[in-house]
Amino acid sequence: MPRIVNARVIVTCPGRNFVTLKIECDDGTTGVGDATLNGRELSVASYLTDHVVPCLIGRDAHRIEDVWQYLYRGAYWRRGPVTMTAIAAVDTALWDIKGKLAGMPVYQLLGGASREGVMVYCHANGTTIDDTIAVARKYQAQGYKAIRIQCGVPGMASTYGVAKGDQPYEPADGDLPTEAVWNTSRYLRVVPELFAAAREALGWDVHLLHDIHHRLTPIEAGRLGKDLEPYRPFWLEDATPAENQEAFRLIRQHTTVPLAVGEIFNSIHDCRELIQNQLIDYIRTTVVHAGGLTHLRRIAALADLYQVRTGCHGATDLSPVCMAAALHFGLSVPNFGIQEHMPHTAETDAVFPHAYSFADGMMHPGDAPGLGVDIDEALAAGYEYKRAFLPVNRLEDGTMYNW
Ligand code: GCO
Ligand code: MG
């Protein structure tokens, strides 16, 4: 049996922070897992180093399910983003090790390919509608079959999803949280205009997506869904905060626009009612924040019973290690829907050499044994952790709101 002899937490910042767990076995086999929780990175690093790593030493690396249960039940304090991200990192690294020892890419261990590739969506962001469409055209020309469109809201200094200048969008930008201001009625006016212009310019063969980022009440989301129906969005994401899963019933009563939720969920219990009551169409939980491949498969299996498809989160704060794992998952899972793809910077790609590739709007995890991704530790060591917070959001009268 491959016995775990060492596990290390590597924190690096090649343009943004990433936390990676590297597990090593007595035969020299290593596996990596992403442990990045945007804006709260060091809490997971400590959870792993102080509370998980000591319990891993000496264990059989092949017993993925048993280790998962040990860490989940054994913590007593179940669920939560920090715990579930830490468990995910261990789980992902163990799948990587199992694949390497089997001499197979992880997707083969998950049942093999269910499709030729993983359809991904990219982000077109711009200050104005025209800017957004110009970016979307560029992506369409690169072969993307699905594009998320977000634009600035006239009269507002900043908007979720829209970068400053020509920089790629990276929300965790402040040594302390930056403060944004939100105005719902202005936003509700501009989004239908954006979709109308996008259909006019891009045609009907490309999927168009949009992220509301938890900013509307259920009835406002119903209104927006109705307004967007003529433009056939692929989905509306995070229409309203989902702590109260029942809230989505109200949105459903008013619109047939497909709904996607779940990037901030970390357990099957966060989405169970949404799935069982068929209140959503796509579940966005992903490997790093929802307990690894082991738990994500369970969520997808539940979703499959209700014709809910996967649409995993894939922003730049999810490292290439998570991306690789998500692609193995997406290639194999029967009820795959779509995968988010925000390309990482060249510095990040150099720190995490990987086998996955993009062509014709689809990604493929590659056929290297394991996940096909690693961390170049020497390079990683050259990028010191830099504190960075996600922004906060206020209404115009100063009231704290959802970011
Ligand atoms: C998305 C997300 C991101 C998140 C970010 C937070 O749909 O990609 O909403 O933009 O805000 O990942 O860490
Ligand atoms: Mg989102």
CSV table of C-alpha atoms and ligand atoms in Angstrom, one decimal:
chain,number,residue,atom,x,y,z
A,1,MET,CA,0.0,0.0,0.0
A,2,PRO,CA,1.2,3.6,-0.7
A,3,ARG,CA,1.7,5.0,2.7
A,4,ILE,CA,1.5,8.8,3.2
A,5,VAL,CA,4.8,10.0,4.6
A,6,ASN,CA,4.6,13.7,4.1
A,7,ALA,CA,2.1,16.5,3.2
A,8,ARG,CA,3.0,20.1,2.7
A,9,VAL,CA,1.0,23.3,2.2
A,10,ILE,CA,2.4,25.6,-0.4
A,11,VAL,CA,1.2,29.2,-0.4
A,12,THR,CA,2.2,31.3,-3.5
A,13,CYS,CA,1.2,34.4,-5.3
A,14,PRO,CA,2.0,34.5,-9.0
A,15,GLY,CA,-0.2,37.5,-9.5
A,16,ARG,CA,-2.8,36.2,-7.1
A,17,ASN,CA,-2.8,33.9,-4.0
A,18,PHE,CA,-3.0,30.1,-4.3
A,19,VAL,CA,-2.8,27.5,-1.6
A,20,THR,CA,-1.8,24.0,-2.7
A,21,LEU,CA,-1.5,20.7,-0.7
A,22,LYS,CA,1.1,18.3,-1.9
A,23,ILE,CA,1.0,14.8,-0.4
A,24,GLU,CA,3.9,12.4,-0.7
A,25,CYS,CA,3.9,8.6,-0.4
A,26,ASP,CA,6.7,6.2,0.8
A,27,ASP,CA,7.3,5.1,-2.8
A,28,GLY,CA,7.9,8.7,-3.9
A,29,THR,CA,4.5,9.2,-5.6
A,30,THR,CA,3.1,12.7,-5.0
A,31,GLY,CA,-0.3,14.2,-5.5
A,32,VAL,CA,-1.6,17.8,-5.5
A,33,GLY,CA,-4.9,19.4,-4.3
A,34,ASP,CA,-6.1,23.0,-4.6
A,35,ALA,CA,-6.9,24.6,-1.2
A,36,THR,CA,-7.5,28.2,-2.3
A,37,LEU,CA,-10.3,30.1,-0.6
A,38,ASN,CA,-10.3,33.6,-2.1
A,39,GLY,CA,-9.6,36.3,0.5
A,40,ARG,CA,-9.4,33.7,3.3
A,41,GLU,CA,-6.4,31.7,2.1
A,42,LEU,CA,-4.4,31.4,5.3
A,43,SER,CA,-7.3,30.0,7.3
A,44,VAL,CA,-7.3,26.9,5.1
A,45,ALA,CA,-3.5,26.7,5.1
A,46,SER,CA,-3.6,26.7,8.9
A,47,TYR,CA,-6.5,24.2,9.0
A,48,LEU,CA,-4.5,21.8,6.9
A,49,THR,CA,-1.1,22.3,8.5
A,50,ASP,CA,-2.3,22.4,12.1
A,51,HIS,CA,-5.2,20.0,12.1
A,52,VAL,CA,-5.2,17.7,9.0
A,53,VAL,CA,-1.6,17.0,8.0
A,54,PRO,CA,-0.7,15.3,11.3
A,55,CYS,CA,-3.6,12.9,10.9
A,56,LEU,CA,-2.6,11.9,7.4
A,57,ILE,CA,0.9,10.6,8.1
A,58,GLY,CA,1.0,6.9,7.9
A,59,ARG,CA,-2.4,6.4,6.2
A,60,ASP,CA,-3.0,4.3,3.1
A,61,ALA,CA,-3.3,6.8,0.2
A,62,HIS,CA,-5.5,4.4,-1.7
A,63,ARG,CA,-8.3,4.7,0.9
A,64,ILE,CA,-9.8,7.9,-0.5
A,65,GLU,CA,-13.4,7.4,0.8
A,66,ASP,CA,-12.2,6.4,4.2
A,67,VAL,CA,-9.9,9.4,4.5
A,68,TRP,CA,-12.8,11.7,3.3
A,69,GLN,CA,-15.1,10.2,6.0
A,70,TYR,CA,-12.4,10.4,8.6
A,71,LEU,CA,-11.8,14.2,8.0
A,72,TYR,CA,-15.5,15.0,7.6
A,73,ARG,CA,-17.0,13.0,10.5
A,74,GLY,CA,-13.8,13.2,12.5
A,75,ALA,CA,-13.8,17.0,12.7
A,76,TYR,CA,-17.1,16.9,14.6
A,77,TRP,CA,-17.6,20.5,13.2
A,78,ARG,CA,-19.1,19.6,9.9
A,79,ARG,CA,-19.3,21.5,6.6
A,80,GLY,CA,-18.3,25.2,6.1
A,81,PRO,CA,-16.0,26.6,3.5
A,82,VAL,CA,-12.8,26.3,5.4
A,83,THR,CA,-13.3,22.7,6.4
A,84,MET,CA,-14.6,21.6,3.1
A,85,THR,CA,-11.9,23.3,1.1
A,86,ALA,CA,-9.3,21.6,3.3
A,87,ILE,CA,-11.0,18.2,2.8
A,88,ALA,CA,-11.2,18.9,-0.9
A,89,ALA,CA,-7.4,19.5,-1.1
A,90,VAL,CA,-6.7,16.1,0.5
A,91,ASP,CA,-9.3,14.3,-1.6
A,92,THR,CA,-8.0,15.8,-4.9
A,93,ALA,CA,-4.4,14.9,-4.0
A,94,LEU,CA,-5.4,11.3,-3.3
A,95,TRP,CA,-7.2,11.0,-6.6
A,96,ASP,CA,-4.1,12.3,-8.3
A,97,ILE,CA,-2.0,9.7,-6.5
A,98,LYS,CA,-4.4,6.9,-7.4
A,99,GLY,CA,-4.3,7.9,-11.0
A,100,LYS,CA,-0.5,8.0,-11.1
A,101,LEU,CA,-0.3,4.6,-9.4
A,102,ALA,CA,-2.9,3.1,-11.8
A,103,GLY,CA,-1.1,4.7,-14.8
A,104,MET,CA,-4.4,6.3,-15.8
A,105,PRO,CA,-5.8,9.8,-16.1
A,106,VAL,CA,-8.3,10.4,-13.3
A,107,TYR,CA,-11.3,10.6,-15.7
A,108,GLN,CA,-10.7,6.9,-16.5
A,109,LEU,CA,-11.0,6.1,-12.8
A,110,LEU,CA,-14.3,8.0,-12.7
A,111,GLY,CA,-15.8,5.8,-15.3
A,112,GLY,CA,-14.1,7.0,-18.5
A,113,ALA,CA,-15.0,9.8,-20.9
A,114,SER,CA,-18.8,10.4,-21.4
A,115,ARG,CA,-18.0,13.0,-24.2
A,116,GLU,CA,-15.2,14.2,-26.4
A,117,GLY,CA,-14.5,17.4,-24.5
A,118,VAL,CA,-15.8,19.8,-21.9
A,119,MET,CA,-17.7,22.8,-23.2
A,120,VAL,CA,-16.4,25.9,-21.4
A,121,TYR,CA,-17.7,29.5,-21.2
A,122,CYS,CA,-15.4,32.5,-21.0
A,123,HIS,CA,-16.0,36.0,-19.7
A,124,ALA,CA,-16.7,39.1,-21.9
A,125,ASN,CA,-16.6,42.1,-19.7
A,126,GLY,CA,-16.7,45.8,-20.6
A,127,THR,CA,-17.4,49.2,-19.2
A,128,THR,CA,-20.0,49.8,-21.9
A,129,ILE,CA,-22.3,47.5,-23.9
A,130,ASP,CA,-20.2,48.1,-27.0
A,131,ASP,CA,-16.9,47.3,-25.2
A,132,THR,CA,-18.5,44.0,-23.9
A,133,ILE,CA,-19.6,43.0,-27.3
A,134,ALA,CA,-16.2,43.8,-28.8
A,135,VAL,CA,-14.6,41.4,-26.3
A,136,ALA,CA,-17.3,38.8,-26.9
A,137,ARG,CA,-16.7,38.9,-30.7
A,138,LYS,CA,-13.0,38.3,-30.0
A,139,TYR,CA,-13.9,35.1,-28.0
A,140,GLN,CA,-16.4,34.0,-30.5
A,141,ALA,CA,-13.6,34.2,-33.2
A,142,GLN,CA,-11.4,32.0,-30.9
A,143,GLY,CA,-14.1,29.3,-31.0
A,144,TYR,CA,-15.9,29.7,-27.7
A,145,LYS,CA,-19.4,28.3,-27.9
A,146,ALA,CA,-20.5,30.0,-24.7
A,147,ILE,CA,-19.8,33.5,-23.4
A,148,ARG,CA,-20.8,35.2,-20.1
A,149,ILE,CA,-21.6,38.9,-20.7
A,150,GLN,CA,-21.3,41.6,-18.0
A,151,CYS,CA,-21.1,45.3,-18.5
A,152,GLY,CA,-20.8,48.4,-16.4
A,153,VAL,CA,-24.0,50.0,-15.2
A,154,PRO,CA,-24.3,53.7,-16.3
A,155,GLY,CA,-24.0,56.0,-13.3
A,156,MET,CA,-22.2,53.5,-11.1
A,157,ALA,CA,-18.4,53.8,-10.5
A,158,SER,CA,-17.8,50.1,-10.6
A,159,THR,CA,-19.7,46.9,-11.3
A,160,TYR,CA,-19.2,43.3,-10.4
A,161,GLY,CA,-17.4,41.4,-13.2
A,162,VAL,CA,-16.0,44.5,-15.0
A,163,ALA,CA,-12.3,45.0,-14.9
A,164,LYS,CA,-10.5,48.3,-14.4
A,165,GLY,CA,-8.8,49.4,-17.7
A,166,ASP,CA,-7.5,46.5,-19.8
A,167,GLN,CA,-6.6,44.3,-16.8
A,168,PRO,CA,-8.1,40.8,-16.6
A,169,TYR,CA,-10.9,40.9,-14.0
A,170,GLU,CA,-9.6,40.0,-10.5
A,171,PRO,CA,-11.9,41.0,-7.7
A,172,ALA,CA,-9.6,40.3,-4.8
A,173,ASP,CA,-7.7,43.6,-5.3
A,174,GLY,CA,-7.3,45.3,-1.9
A,175,ASP,CA,-5.0,45.0,1.1
A,176,LEU,CA,-8.3,45.9,2.8
A,177,PRO,CA,-11.7,45.3,1.2
A,178,THR,CA,-12.5,48.0,-1.4
A,179,GLU,CA,-16.1,49.4,-1.2
A,180,ALA,CA,-18.5,49.3,-4.2
A,181,VAL,CA,-21.9,50.9,-4.5
A,182,TRP,CA,-25.0,49.2,-5.9
A,183,ASN,CA,-28.2,50.4,-7.5
A,184,THR,CA,-30.6,47.7,-8.5
A,185,SER,CA,-32.9,49.7,-10.7
A,186,ARG,CA,-30.1,51.0,-12.9
A,187,TYR,CA,-28.8,47.5,-13.3
A,188,LEU,CA,-32.2,46.1,-14.2
A,189,ARG,CA,-32.4,48.6,-17.0
A,190,VAL,CA,-29.0,47.9,-18.6
A,191,VAL,CA,-28.9,44.1,-18.7
A,192,PRO,CA,-31.8,43.6,-21.2
A,193,GLU,CA,-30.2,46.3,-23.4
A,194,LEU,CA,-26.9,44.3,-23.2
A,195,PHE,CA,-28.6,41.1,-24.2
A,196,ALA,CA,-30.5,42.7,-27.1
A,197,ALA,CA,-27.3,44.2,-28.5
A,198,ALA,CA,-25.4,40.9,-28.0
A,199,ARG,CA,-27.9,38.9,-29.9
A,200,GLU,CA,-27.9,41.4,-32.7
A,201,ALA,CA,-24.1,41.4,-32.9
A,202,LEU,CA,-23.3,37.8,-32.1
A,203,GLY,CA,-26.2,35.9,-33.5
A,204,TRP,CA,-28.1,33.0,-32.0
A,205,ASP,CA,-25.6,30.2,-32.2
A,206,VAL,CA,-23.5,31.2,-29.2
A,207,HIS,CA,-24.7,30.6,-25.7
A,208,LEU,CA,-25.0,33.7,-23.6
A,209,LEU,CA,-24.7,33.6,-19.8
A,210,HIS,CA,-25.0,36.2,-17.1
A,211,ASP,CA,-24.0,36.4,-13.4
A,212,ILE,CA,-26.2,38.5,-11.1
A,213,HIS,CA,-23.8,37.7,-8.2
A,214,HIS,CA,-26.5,37.5,-5.5
A,215,ARG,CA,-27.7,41.1,-6.1
A,216,LEU,CA,-31.5,40.8,-6.6
A,217,THR,CA,-34.5,39.8,-4.5
A,218,PRO,CA,-36.4,36.9,-5.8
A,219,ILE,CA,-39.1,39.0,-7.3
A,220,GLU,CA,-36.6,41.3,-9.0
A,221,ALA,CA,-34.9,38.2,-10.4
A,222,GLY,CA,-38.3,37.1,-11.8
A,223,ARG,CA,-38.6,40.5,-13.5
A,224,LEU,CA,-35.1,40.3,-15.0
A,225,GLY,CA,-35.7,36.7,-16.1
A,226,LYS,CA,-38.9,37.7,-18.0
A,227,ASP,CA,-37.1,40.6,-19.6
A,228,LEU,CA,-34.3,38.4,-20.8
A,229,GLU,CA,-36.4,35.5,-22.0
A,230,PRO,CA,-36.7,36.8,-25.6
A,231,TYR,CA,-32.8,36.6,-25.9
A,232,ARG,CA,-32.7,32.9,-24.7
A,233,PRO,CA,-29.9,33.1,-22.0
A,234,PHE,CA,-28.2,29.8,-21.3
A,235,TRP,CA,-28.5,30.7,-17.6
A,236,LEU,CA,-28.8,33.4,-15.0
A,237,GLU,CA,-26.4,32.8,-12.2
A,238,ASP,CA,-26.8,33.5,-8.5
A,239,ALA,CA,-30.0,35.5,-8.9
A,240,THR,CA,-30.5,35.9,-5.2
A,241,PRO,CA,-28.6,34.7,-2.0
A,242,ALA,CA,-29.4,31.0,-1.6
A,243,GLU,CA,-29.2,30.5,2.2
A,244,ASN,CA,-33.0,30.2,1.9
A,245,GLN,CA,-33.3,27.7,-0.9
A,246,GLU,CA,-37.0,28.1,-1.0
A,247,ALA,CA,-36.5,31.7,-2.4
A,248,PHE,CA,-35.9,30.2,-5.8
A,249,ARG,CA,-39.5,28.9,-6.0
A,250,LEU,CA,-40.6,32.5,-6.4
A,251,ILE,CA,-38.2,33.1,-9.3
A,252,ARG,CA,-39.3,29.9,-11.0
A,253,GLN,CA,-42.9,31.0,-10.8
A,254,HIS,CA,-42.1,34.0,-13.0
A,255,THR,CA,-39.6,32.9,-15.6
A,256,THR,CA,-38.4,30.0,-17.7
A,257,VAL,CA,-34.9,31.3,-17.9
A,258,PRO,CA,-32.6,28.5,-16.7
A,259,LEU,CA,-31.1,29.2,-13.2
A,260,ALA,CA,-27.6,28.3,-12.0
A,261,VAL,CA,-26.5,28.4,-8.3
A,262,GLY,CA,-23.8,27.1,-6.0
A,263,GLU,CA,-20.3,28.5,-6.4
A,264,ILE,CA,-20.3,29.4,-2.7
A,265,PHE,CA,-21.9,26.1,-1.5
A,266,ASN,CA,-19.7,23.6,0.1
A,267,SER,CA,-21.9,20.6,0.7
A,268,ILE,CA,-24.7,18.5,-0.8
A,269,HIS,CA,-26.9,19.9,2.0
A,270,ASP,CA,-26.6,23.4,0.7
A,271,CYS,CA,-28.2,22.4,-2.6
A,272,ARG,CA,-30.4,19.4,-1.7
A,273,GLU,CA,-33.7,21.3,-1.6
A,274,LEU,CA,-32.9,23.3,-4.7
A,275,ILE,CA,-32.2,20.1,-6.6
A,276,GLN,CA,-35.0,17.9,-5.2
A,277,ASN,CA,-37.6,20.6,-5.8
A,278,GLN,CA,-36.2,21.3,-9.3
A,279,LEU,CA,-35.7,25.0,-8.5
A,280,ILE,CA,-32.5,25.2,-10.5
A,281,ASP,CA,-31.1,23.9,-13.8
A,282,TYR,CA,-27.3,24.0,-13.2
A,283,ILE,CA,-25.4,23.3,-10.0
A,284,ARG,CA,-22.1,25.3,-9.7
A,285,THR,CA,-20.4,23.6,-6.8
A,286,THR,CA,-16.8,22.7,-7.7
A,287,VAL,CA,-14.0,20.5,-6.6
A,288,VAL,CA,-12.1,22.9,-4.4
A,289,HIS,CA,-14.9,24.3,-2.3
A,290,ALA,CA,-17.3,21.3,-2.1
A,291,GLY,CA,-15.2,18.6,-0.6
A,292,GLY,CA,-13.3,17.3,-3.6
A,293,LEU,CA,-14.1,14.9,-6.4
A,294,THR,CA,-15.6,12.4,-3.9
A,295,HIS,CA,-18.2,14.8,-2.6
A,296,LEU,CA,-18.8,16.5,-6.0
A,297,ARG,CA,-19.7,13.2,-7.5
A,298,ARG,CA,-22.3,12.7,-4.9
A,299,ILE,CA,-23.8,16.1,-5.6
A,300,ALA,CA,-23.9,15.4,-9.3
A,301,ALA,CA,-25.5,12.0,-8.8
A,302,LEU,CA,-28.3,13.6,-6.8
A,303,ALA,CA,-28.7,16.3,-9.4
A,304,ASP,CA,-28.9,13.8,-12.2
A,305,LEU,CA,-32.0,12.3,-10.7
A,306,TYR,CA,-33.7,15.6,-11.3
A,307,GLN,CA,-32.2,16.5,-14.7
A,308,VAL,CA,-30.1,19.2,-13.1
A,309,ARG,CA,-26.7,19.5,-14.9
A,310,THR,CA,-23.3,20.6,-13.7
A,311,GLY,CA,-21.8,24.0,-14.3
A,312,CYS,CA,-18.7,24.2,-12.2
A,313,HIS,CA,-17.3,27.4,-11.0
A,314,GLY,CA,-13.9,28.1,-12.7
A,315,ALA,CA,-12.8,31.7,-11.9
A,316,THR,CA,-9.1,32.6,-11.6
A,317,ASP,CA,-9.1,32.1,-7.9
A,318,LEU,CA,-9.5,28.4,-8.5
A,319,SER,CA,-6.0,27.2,-9.3
A,320,PRO,CA,-5.0,25.1,-12.3
A,321,VAL,CA,-5.0,22.1,-9.9
A,322,CYS,CA,-8.8,22.6,-9.4
A,323,MET,CA,-9.3,23.3,-13.1
A,324,ALA,CA,-7.6,20.0,-14.0
A,325,ALA,CA,-9.7,18.1,-11.5
A,326,ALA,CA,-12.9,19.8,-12.8
A,327,LEU,CA,-12.0,18.8,-16.3
A,328,HIS,CA,-11.6,15.1,-15.4
A,329,PHE,CA,-14.9,15.4,-13.6
A,330,GLY,CA,-16.6,17.2,-16.4
A,331,LEU,CA,-15.4,14.7,-19.0
A,332,SER,CA,-16.8,11.8,-17.1
A,333,VAL,CA,-19.9,12.9,-15.3
A,334,PRO,CA,-23.2,11.9,-17.1
A,335,ASN,CA,-25.1,15.1,-16.4
A,336,PHE,CA,-22.4,17.6,-17.4
A,337,GLY,CA,-23.7,21.0,-18.5
A,338,ILE,CA,-20.9,23.5,-18.9
A,339,GLN,CA,-17.6,24.5,-17.2
A,340,GLU,CA,-16.5,28.0,-16.5
A,341,HIS,CA,-13.1,29.0,-17.9
A,342,MET,CA,-11.2,32.1,-17.0
A,343,PRO,CA,-7.6,31.7,-18.3
A,344,HIS,CA,-4.9,32.1,-15.7
A,345,THR,CA,-2.0,34.5,-16.2
A,346,ALA,CA,1.3,33.2,-17.8
A,347,GLU,CA,2.9,33.4,-14.3
A,348,THR,CA,0.3,31.2,-12.8
A,349,ASP,CA,0.5,28.7,-15.7
A,350,ALA,CA,4.2,28.5,-15.3
A,351,VAL,CA,3.9,27.7,-11.5
A,352,PHE,CA,1.3,25.0,-12.3
A,353,PRO,CA,2.5,23.1,-15.4
A,354,HIS,CA,-0.5,21.2,-16.7
A,355,ALA,CA,-1.7,18.8,-19.5
A,356,TYR,CA,-5.1,20.3,-20.1
A,357,SER,CA,-5.8,22.1,-23.4
A,358,PHE,CA,-8.4,24.2,-25.2
A,359,ALA,CA,-9.6,23.9,-28.8
A,360,ASP,CA,-12.9,24.8,-30.5
A,361,GLY,CA,-14.7,26.0,-27.4
A,362,MET,CA,-13.9,22.7,-25.5
A,363,MET,CA,-11.3,21.7,-23.0
A,364,HIS,CA,-9.7,18.3,-22.3
A,365,PRO,CA,-7.8,17.2,-19.2
A,366,GLY,CA,-5.2,15.3,-21.3
A,367,ASP,CA,-4.1,11.7,-20.8
A,368,ALA,CA,-1.2,12.0,-18.3
A,369,PRO,CA,-1.6,9.6,-15.4
A,370,GLY,CA,-3.4,11.3,-12.4
A,371,LEU,CA,-4.7,14.9,-12.8
A,372,GLY,CA,-1.9,15.9,-15.2
A,373,VAL,CA,-1.0,19.0,-13.2
A,374,ASP,CA,1.8,19.8,-10.8
A,375,ILE,CA,3.3,22.7,-8.8
A,376,ASP,CA,6.8,24.0,-9.6
A,377,GLU,CA,7.9,24.5,-6.0
A,378,ALA,CA,11.0,26.4,-6.8
A,379,LEU,CA,9.1,28.9,-9.0
A,380,ALA,CA,6.2,29.1,-6.4
A,381,ALA,CA,8.7,30.0,-3.6
A,382,GLY,CA,9.6,33.2,-5.5
A,383,TYR,CA,6.1,34.6,-5.1
A,384,GLU,CA,5.3,35.6,-1.6
A,385,TYR,CA,1.8,35.6,-0.2
A,386,LYS,CA,0.1,39.0,-0.5
A,387,ARG,CA,-3.0,39.8,1.5
A,388,ALA,CA,-5.9,40.5,-0.8
A,389,PHE,CA,-9.6,40.9,0.1
A,390,LEU,CA,-12.7,40.6,-2.0
A,391,PRO,CA,-14.7,43.9,-2.1
A,392,VAL,CA,-17.7,44.7,-0.1
A,393,ASN,CA,-20.9,46.3,-1.5
A,394,ARG,CA,-23.2,49.1,-0.2
A,395,LEU,CA,-26.4,50.6,-1.4
A,396,GLU,CA,-26.3,54.3,-2.3
A,397,ASP,CA,-27.5,55.3,1.2
A,398,GLY,CA,-24.6,53.4,2.8
A,399,THR,CA,-26.5,50.2,3.7
A,400,MET,CA,-24.3,47.0,3.6
A,401,TYR,CA,-25.4,44.8,0.7
A,402,ASN,CA,-24.3,41.6,-0.9
A,403,TRP,CA,-21.2,41.7,-3.0
B,1,GCO,C1,-17.9,33.5,-11.1
B,1,GCO,C2,-17.7,34.1,-9.7
B,1,GCO,C3,-16.5,34.8,-9.4
B,1,GCO,C4,-16.4,35.0,-7.9
B,1,GCO,C5,-15.0,34.8,-7.4
B,1,GCO,C6,-15.0,35.0,-5.9
B,1,GCO,O1,-19.0,33.3,-11.5
B,1,GCO,O2,-16.8,33.3,-11.7
B,1,GCO,O3,-18.9,34.8,-9.3
B,1,GCO,O4,-16.3,36.0,-10.1
B,1,GCO,O5,-16.9,36.3,-7.6
B,1,GCO,O6,-14.6,33.6,-7.8
B,1,GCO,O7,-13.8,34.4,-5.4
B,2,MG,MG,-20.5,33.6,-10.1
